[in-house]
Coordinates of C-alpha atoms in Angstrom, one line a residue:
M13 CA 18.1 -28.0 -11.5
T14 CA 15.8 -25.3 -12.9
L15 CA 16.3 -21.9 -14.3
R16 CA 14.2 -20.5 -11.5
Q17 CA 16.5 -22.0 -8.9
L18 CA 19.5 -20.5 -10.7
E19 CA 17.7 -17.1 -10.8
V20 CA 17.0 -17.3 -7.1
L21 CA 20.7 -18.0 -6.4
V22 CA 21.8 -15.0 -8.5
K23 CA 19.3 -12.6 -6.9
V24 CA 20.2 -13.7 -3.4
V25 CA 23.9 -13.2 -4.0
E26 CA 23.4 -9.8 -5.6
A27 CA 20.8 -8.6 -3.1
G28 CA 22.8 -9.7 -0.1
S29 CA 19.9 -11.3 1.7
L30 CA 17.0 -13.7 1.2
T31 CA 14.4 -11.0 2.2
R32 CA 15.6 -8.4 -0.4
A33 CA 15.9 -11.1 -3.1
A34 CA 12.3 -12.2 -2.3
G35 CA 11.2 -8.7 -2.9
V36 CA 13.0 -8.4 -6.2
L37 CA 11.7 -11.8 -7.3
R38 CA 8.2 -11.2 -5.9
M39 CA 8.3 -14.5 -4.0
Q40 CA 7.7 -15.4 -0.5
R41 CA 10.9 -15.6 1.6
S42 CA 10.1 -19.2 2.5
N43 CA 9.9 -20.1 -1.2
V44 CA 13.3 -18.4 -1.9
S45 CA 14.8 -20.4 1.0
R46 CA 13.3 -23.7 -0.4
A47 CA 14.6 -23.1 -3.9
L48 CA 18.1 -22.6 -2.6
A49 CA 17.9 -25.7 -0.4
E50 CA 16.7 -27.8 -3.3
L51 CA 19.5 -26.5 -5.5
E52 CA 22.1 -27.2 -2.8
A53 CA 20.6 -30.7 -2.4
E54 CA 20.8 -31.5 -6.1
L55 CA 24.4 -30.2 -6.4
G56 CA 25.5 -31.7 -3.2
V57 CA 27.2 -28.6 -2.0
V58 CA 26.5 -25.6 0.4
L59 CA 26.2 -22.4 -1.7
L60 CA 25.4 -20.0 1.1
D61 CA 26.4 -20.0 4.8
R62 CA 23.3 -18.6 6.4
T63 CA 22.8 -17.4 10.0
T64 CA 20.1 -15.3 11.6
R65 CA 22.1 -12.1 11.1
R66 CA 24.1 -12.5 7.9
Q67 CA 24.9 -14.7 4.9
S68 CA 28.1 -15.4 3.0
V69 CA 28.7 -17.1 -0.3
T70 CA 30.9 -20.2 -0.1
E71 CA 33.6 -20.9 -2.7
A72 CA 31.3 -23.4 -4.4
G73 CA 28.5 -20.8 -4.3
R74 CA 30.8 -18.3 -6.1
E75 CA 31.5 -20.8 -8.8
V76 CA 27.9 -21.8 -9.3
Y77 CA 26.8 -18.1 -9.2
G78 CA 29.2 -17.2 -12.1
R79 CA 27.9 -20.1 -14.2
A80 CA 24.3 -19.3 -13.3
V81 CA 24.8 -15.7 -14.5
G82 CA 26.1 -16.9 -17.8
I83 CA 23.3 -19.4 -18.3
L84 CA 20.6 -16.8 -17.5
E85 CA 22.1 -14.3 -19.8
A86 CA 22.2 -16.9 -22.6
V87 CA 18.6 -17.7 -22.0
A88 CA 17.6 -14.0 -22.0
E89 CA 19.5 -13.5 -25.3
T90 CA 17.6 -16.5 -26.8
H91 CA 14.3 -15.0 -25.8
L92 CA 15.2 -11.7 -27.3
L93 CA 16.3 -13.3 -30.6
T94 CA 13.0 -15.1 -30.9
Q95 CA 11.0 -11.9 -30.0
R96 CA 12.9 -10.2 -32.8
L97 CA 11.7 -12.8 -35.2
H98 CA 8.1 -11.6 -34.4
D99 CA 9.4 -8.0 -34.1
D100 CA 6.2 -7.1 -32.3
P101 CA 6.5 -5.6 -28.8
R102 CA 4.9 -7.9 -26.2
G103 CA 5.0 -8.7 -22.5
C104 CA 5.4 -6.5 -19.5
L105 CA 7.6 -3.4 -19.7
R106 CA 8.9 -2.6 -16.2
L107 CA 10.3 1.0 -15.9
T108 CA 11.2 3.4 -13.2
C109 CA 11.5 7.2 -13.0
S110 CA 11.1 10.0 -10.5
V111 CA 7.6 11.3 -9.7
E112 CA 8.0 14.5 -11.7
Y113 CA 9.3 12.7 -14.8
G114 CA 6.4 10.3 -14.4
M115 CA 4.0 13.2 -14.6
V116 CA 5.8 15.0 -17.5
V117 CA 7.3 12.2 -19.6
V118 CA 6.2 8.7 -18.7
G119 CA 2.5 9.2 -17.9
P120 CA 1.6 10.8 -21.3
L121 CA 3.8 8.3 -23.2
I122 CA 2.2 5.2 -21.6
E123 CA -1.3 5.9 -23.1
G124 CA 0.1 6.0 -26.6
Y125 CA 2.4 3.1 -26.0
L126 CA -0.4 0.8 -24.8
A127 CA -2.7 1.9 -27.6
R128 CA -0.1 1.2 -30.2
Y129 CA 1.1 -2.1 -28.9
P130 CA -1.9 -4.1 -27.5
Q131 CA 0.2 -7.1 -26.6
T132 CA 2.1 -5.1 -24.0
T133 CA 1.5 -4.1 -20.4
V134 CA 3.4 -1.5 -18.4
E135 CA 4.5 -1.5 -14.7
V136 CA 6.0 1.8 -13.5
E137 CA 7.7 2.5 -10.1
Y138 CA 8.0 6.1 -9.2
A139 CA 11.0 6.6 -6.9
S140 CA 13.0 9.5 -5.4
R141 CA 16.2 7.3 -5.6
D142 CA 18.0 5.9 -8.6
I143 CA 16.9 2.3 -8.6
D144 CA 19.5 -0.4 -9.6
I145 CA 17.5 -1.5 -12.7
V146 CA 19.7 -4.6 -13.3
H147 CA 19.5 -6.1 -9.8
E148 CA 15.8 -5.1 -9.3
G149 CA 14.6 -6.4 -12.6
F150 CA 13.6 -3.3 -14.5
D151 CA 13.8 -3.0 -18.3
L152 CA 14.2 0.8 -18.5
A153 CA 14.7 4.0 -16.5
I154 CA 14.0 7.6 -17.4
R155 CA 16.6 9.9 -15.8
G156 CA 17.7 13.5 -16.1
G157 CA 20.8 15.5 -15.5
P158 CA 24.4 14.2 -15.5
L159 CA 24.6 10.4 -15.3
P160 CA 27.2 8.5 -13.3
D161 CA 29.5 6.2 -15.2
S162 CA 28.1 2.7 -15.4
S163 CA 27.7 -0.3 -17.7
L164 CA 24.2 0.8 -18.6
V165 CA 23.3 2.2 -22.0
A166 CA 22.1 5.8 -21.8
R167 CA 20.2 7.1 -24.9
K168 CA 19.5 10.8 -24.9
L169 CA 15.9 11.6 -25.5
G170 CA 16.0 15.3 -25.4
R171 CA 16.0 18.0 -22.8
F172 CA 13.9 19.9 -20.3
D173 CA 14.0 23.6 -20.6
Y174 CA 13.5 25.5 -17.3
G175 CA 12.2 28.9 -16.3
L176 CA 11.6 30.7 -13.0
F177 CA 8.0 30.8 -11.8
A178 CA 5.8 32.1 -9.1
S179 CA 2.1 32.4 -8.4
P180 CA 0.2 35.6 -9.2
A181 CA -0.6 35.9 -5.5
Y182 CA 3.1 35.8 -4.6
V183 CA 3.9 38.4 -7.3
A184 CA 1.1 40.6 -6.0
A185 CA 2.4 40.5 -2.5
R186 CA 6.1 40.6 -3.1
G187 CA 6.5 42.0 -6.6
A188 CA 8.3 40.5 -9.6
P189 CA 12.1 40.7 -9.7
E190 CA 13.3 42.9 -12.6
T191 CA 16.9 41.6 -12.6
P192 CA 18.5 38.3 -11.7
E193 CA 20.3 40.0 -8.7
A194 CA 16.9 41.0 -7.3
L195 CA 16.1 37.3 -6.6
G196 CA 18.2 37.6 -3.5
A197 CA 15.4 39.5 -1.8
H198 CA 12.8 36.8 -2.7
D199 CA 11.7 33.6 -1.0
V200 CA 12.8 30.5 -2.8
I201 CA 11.4 27.0 -2.9
H202 CA 14.5 24.7 -2.6
S203 CA 15.0 21.0 -3.4
S204 CA 16.6 19.2 -0.4
G205 CA 18.7 17.2 -2.8
Q206 CA 20.6 20.4 -3.8
D207 CA 23.2 22.5 -1.9
V208 CA 22.4 24.0 1.5
R209 CA 21.6 27.4 -0.1
P210 CA 20.1 27.6 -3.6
V211 CA 22.5 29.1 -6.1
W212 CA 21.1 29.4 -9.6
T213 CA 23.1 29.9 -12.8
L214 CA 20.9 31.9 -15.1
H215 CA 21.5 32.2 -18.9
H216 CA 20.3 34.8 -21.4
P217 CA 20.2 34.2 -25.1
Q218 CA 21.9 37.5 -25.9
R219 CA 24.6 37.4 -23.3
A220 CA 27.7 35.2 -23.4
A221 CA 28.3 35.0 -19.6
P222 CA 25.7 33.5 -17.2
V223 CA 24.8 35.1 -13.9
R224 CA 24.9 33.3 -10.6
V225 CA 22.4 34.4 -8.0
E226 CA 21.6 33.1 -4.5
G227 CA 18.1 33.0 -3.1
Q228 CA 16.6 32.8 0.4
P229 CA 15.3 29.2 1.0
R230 CA 11.8 29.6 2.5
L231 CA 10.9 25.9 2.1
R232 CA 12.8 22.7 1.4
V233 CA 11.1 19.8 -0.2
N234 CA 12.4 16.6 -1.8
T235 CA 10.6 16.2 -5.1
G236 CA 10.0 18.3 -8.2
A237 CA 6.3 17.7 -7.8
A238 CA 6.4 19.2 -4.2
V239 CA 8.3 22.2 -5.6
R240 CA 5.6 22.9 -8.1
S241 CA 2.9 22.5 -5.5
A242 CA 4.6 25.0 -3.2
V243 CA 5.0 27.5 -6.0
L244 CA 1.3 27.2 -6.8
Q245 CA 0.4 27.8 -3.2
G246 CA 2.3 31.1 -3.4
L247 CA 5.2 30.2 -1.0
G248 CA 8.0 31.5 -3.2
V249 CA 9.9 31.3 -6.5
A250 CA 11.4 28.2 -8.0
P251 CA 12.7 26.8 -11.3
L252 CA 10.3 24.5 -13.0
P253 CA 10.4 22.6 -16.3
T254 CA 8.5 24.8 -18.8
V255 CA 6.6 21.8 -20.1
M256 CA 5.4 21.2 -16.5
A257 CA 4.4 24.8 -15.9
R258 CA 2.9 25.5 -19.4
A259 CA -0.7 24.5 -18.5
Y260 CA -0.6 26.4 -15.2
V261 CA 0.5 29.6 -16.9
A262 CA -2.3 29.2 -19.5
Q263 CA -4.8 28.9 -16.6
G264 CA -3.4 31.9 -14.8
Q265 CA -2.0 29.9 -11.9
L266 CA 1.6 30.6 -12.5
Q267 CA 3.7 33.5 -13.9
R268 CA 7.1 33.2 -15.6
L269 CA 9.6 35.6 -14.1
L270 CA 12.7 37.3 -15.7
A271 CA 12.2 35.8 -19.1
P272 CA 14.2 35.3 -21.2
W273 CA 16.6 34.6 -18.3
H274 CA 16.5 30.8 -17.6
P275 CA 18.3 28.1 -15.6
A276 CA 20.3 25.6 -17.7
S277 CA 18.4 22.9 -19.6
V278 CA 18.5 19.4 -18.2
P279 CA 19.2 16.4 -20.6
V280 CA 16.8 13.5 -20.3
Y281 CA 17.9 9.9 -20.9
A282 CA 16.5 6.5 -21.4
V283 CA 18.7 4.1 -19.4
Y284 CA 18.7 0.4 -19.9
P285 CA 21.0 -2.7 -19.5
Q286 CA 23.5 -3.5 -22.2
S287 CA 22.4 -6.2 -24.6
R288 CA 23.4 -7.3 -28.1
H289 CA 19.7 -7.6 -28.8
L290 CA 17.5 -4.8 -27.4
S291 CA 14.0 -6.2 -26.8
P292 CA 11.2 -4.9 -29.0
K293 CA 9.1 -3.7 -26.1
V294 CA 12.0 -1.5 -24.8
R295 CA 13.0 -0.3 -28.3
A296 CA 9.4 0.7 -29.1
F297 CA 9.1 2.8 -25.9
V298 CA 12.4 4.5 -26.5
D299 CA 11.5 5.2 -30.1
L300 CA 8.2 6.7 -29.0
A301 CA 9.9 8.9 -26.4
L302 CA 12.4 10.1 -29.0
S303 CA 9.6 11.1 -31.3
A304 CA 7.8 13.0 -28.5
F305 CA 10.9 15.0 -27.5
S306 CA 11.7 15.7 -31.1
A307 CA 8.2 17.0 -31.6
A308 CA 8.5 19.2 -28.5
E309 CA 11.8 20.7 -29.6
S310 CA 10.5 21.5 -33.0
G311 CA 7.5 23.2 -31.5
E312 CA 4.9 20.6 -32.4
G313 CA 4.0 19.6 -28.9
G314 CA 5.3 18.3 -25.6
P315 CA 6.7 14.9 -24.5
R316 CA 3.6 12.7 -25.0

């Protein structure tokens, strides 16, 4: 019996199929099937009832799965303890985030991380969905906004401040709104993950009560990067992170509208699995991100 065979069993049970487990483990499906068969032969029991359409875990399989999870967690903890003796980040850091957070947060951080820690490598998966980082084998995720309740650790890095932006061409053609209520007459670039109609709550630093305004959705897209691209093309008005828009404003490609009115800031978190011993490679990346956000909020720079 090998640790790899136990890992294969755990991933197959958690993924629900050999094919999905093979993707997580980065193995051929035939090798996953072989590892399971060898484990079953060594233990003398059937762990999974497999058919062409579905699989189910046997009673023996559930028992072995529970023991395997405990063994693998103990091995991982032992590895982390020995890494802490070195205390030098090393190995491959696997992280995931959205495309827009990759552009604004992760991309600039990776360069500094790799330069500072030469014994590390980084693998990033940009995704429009929230990946299950435990089952899919990621060390870390960068996420924004309210987080669902889970067993994961969420470390707040900082926040993204937002503003309303449009291109100079759009403003020349349609004019700039002078009050929040005037946005109702403007075209809006809308994220398809939001409500059917965009309703923005705008805040003012000198007013206690925010203002809710509704725009006319001219275009719906499904990522923040696509929203920014549409605004740059002059298709309408949209909220953008100020750190994302800053360079385009400096180059004359975007204009901020209605300042100092602004949408609510969005908190940004580093999310990772619970562990008594956080690995040096994860801790180093989180510390670097915390420093970057701290510098941005003190006016010394952006997340980088």
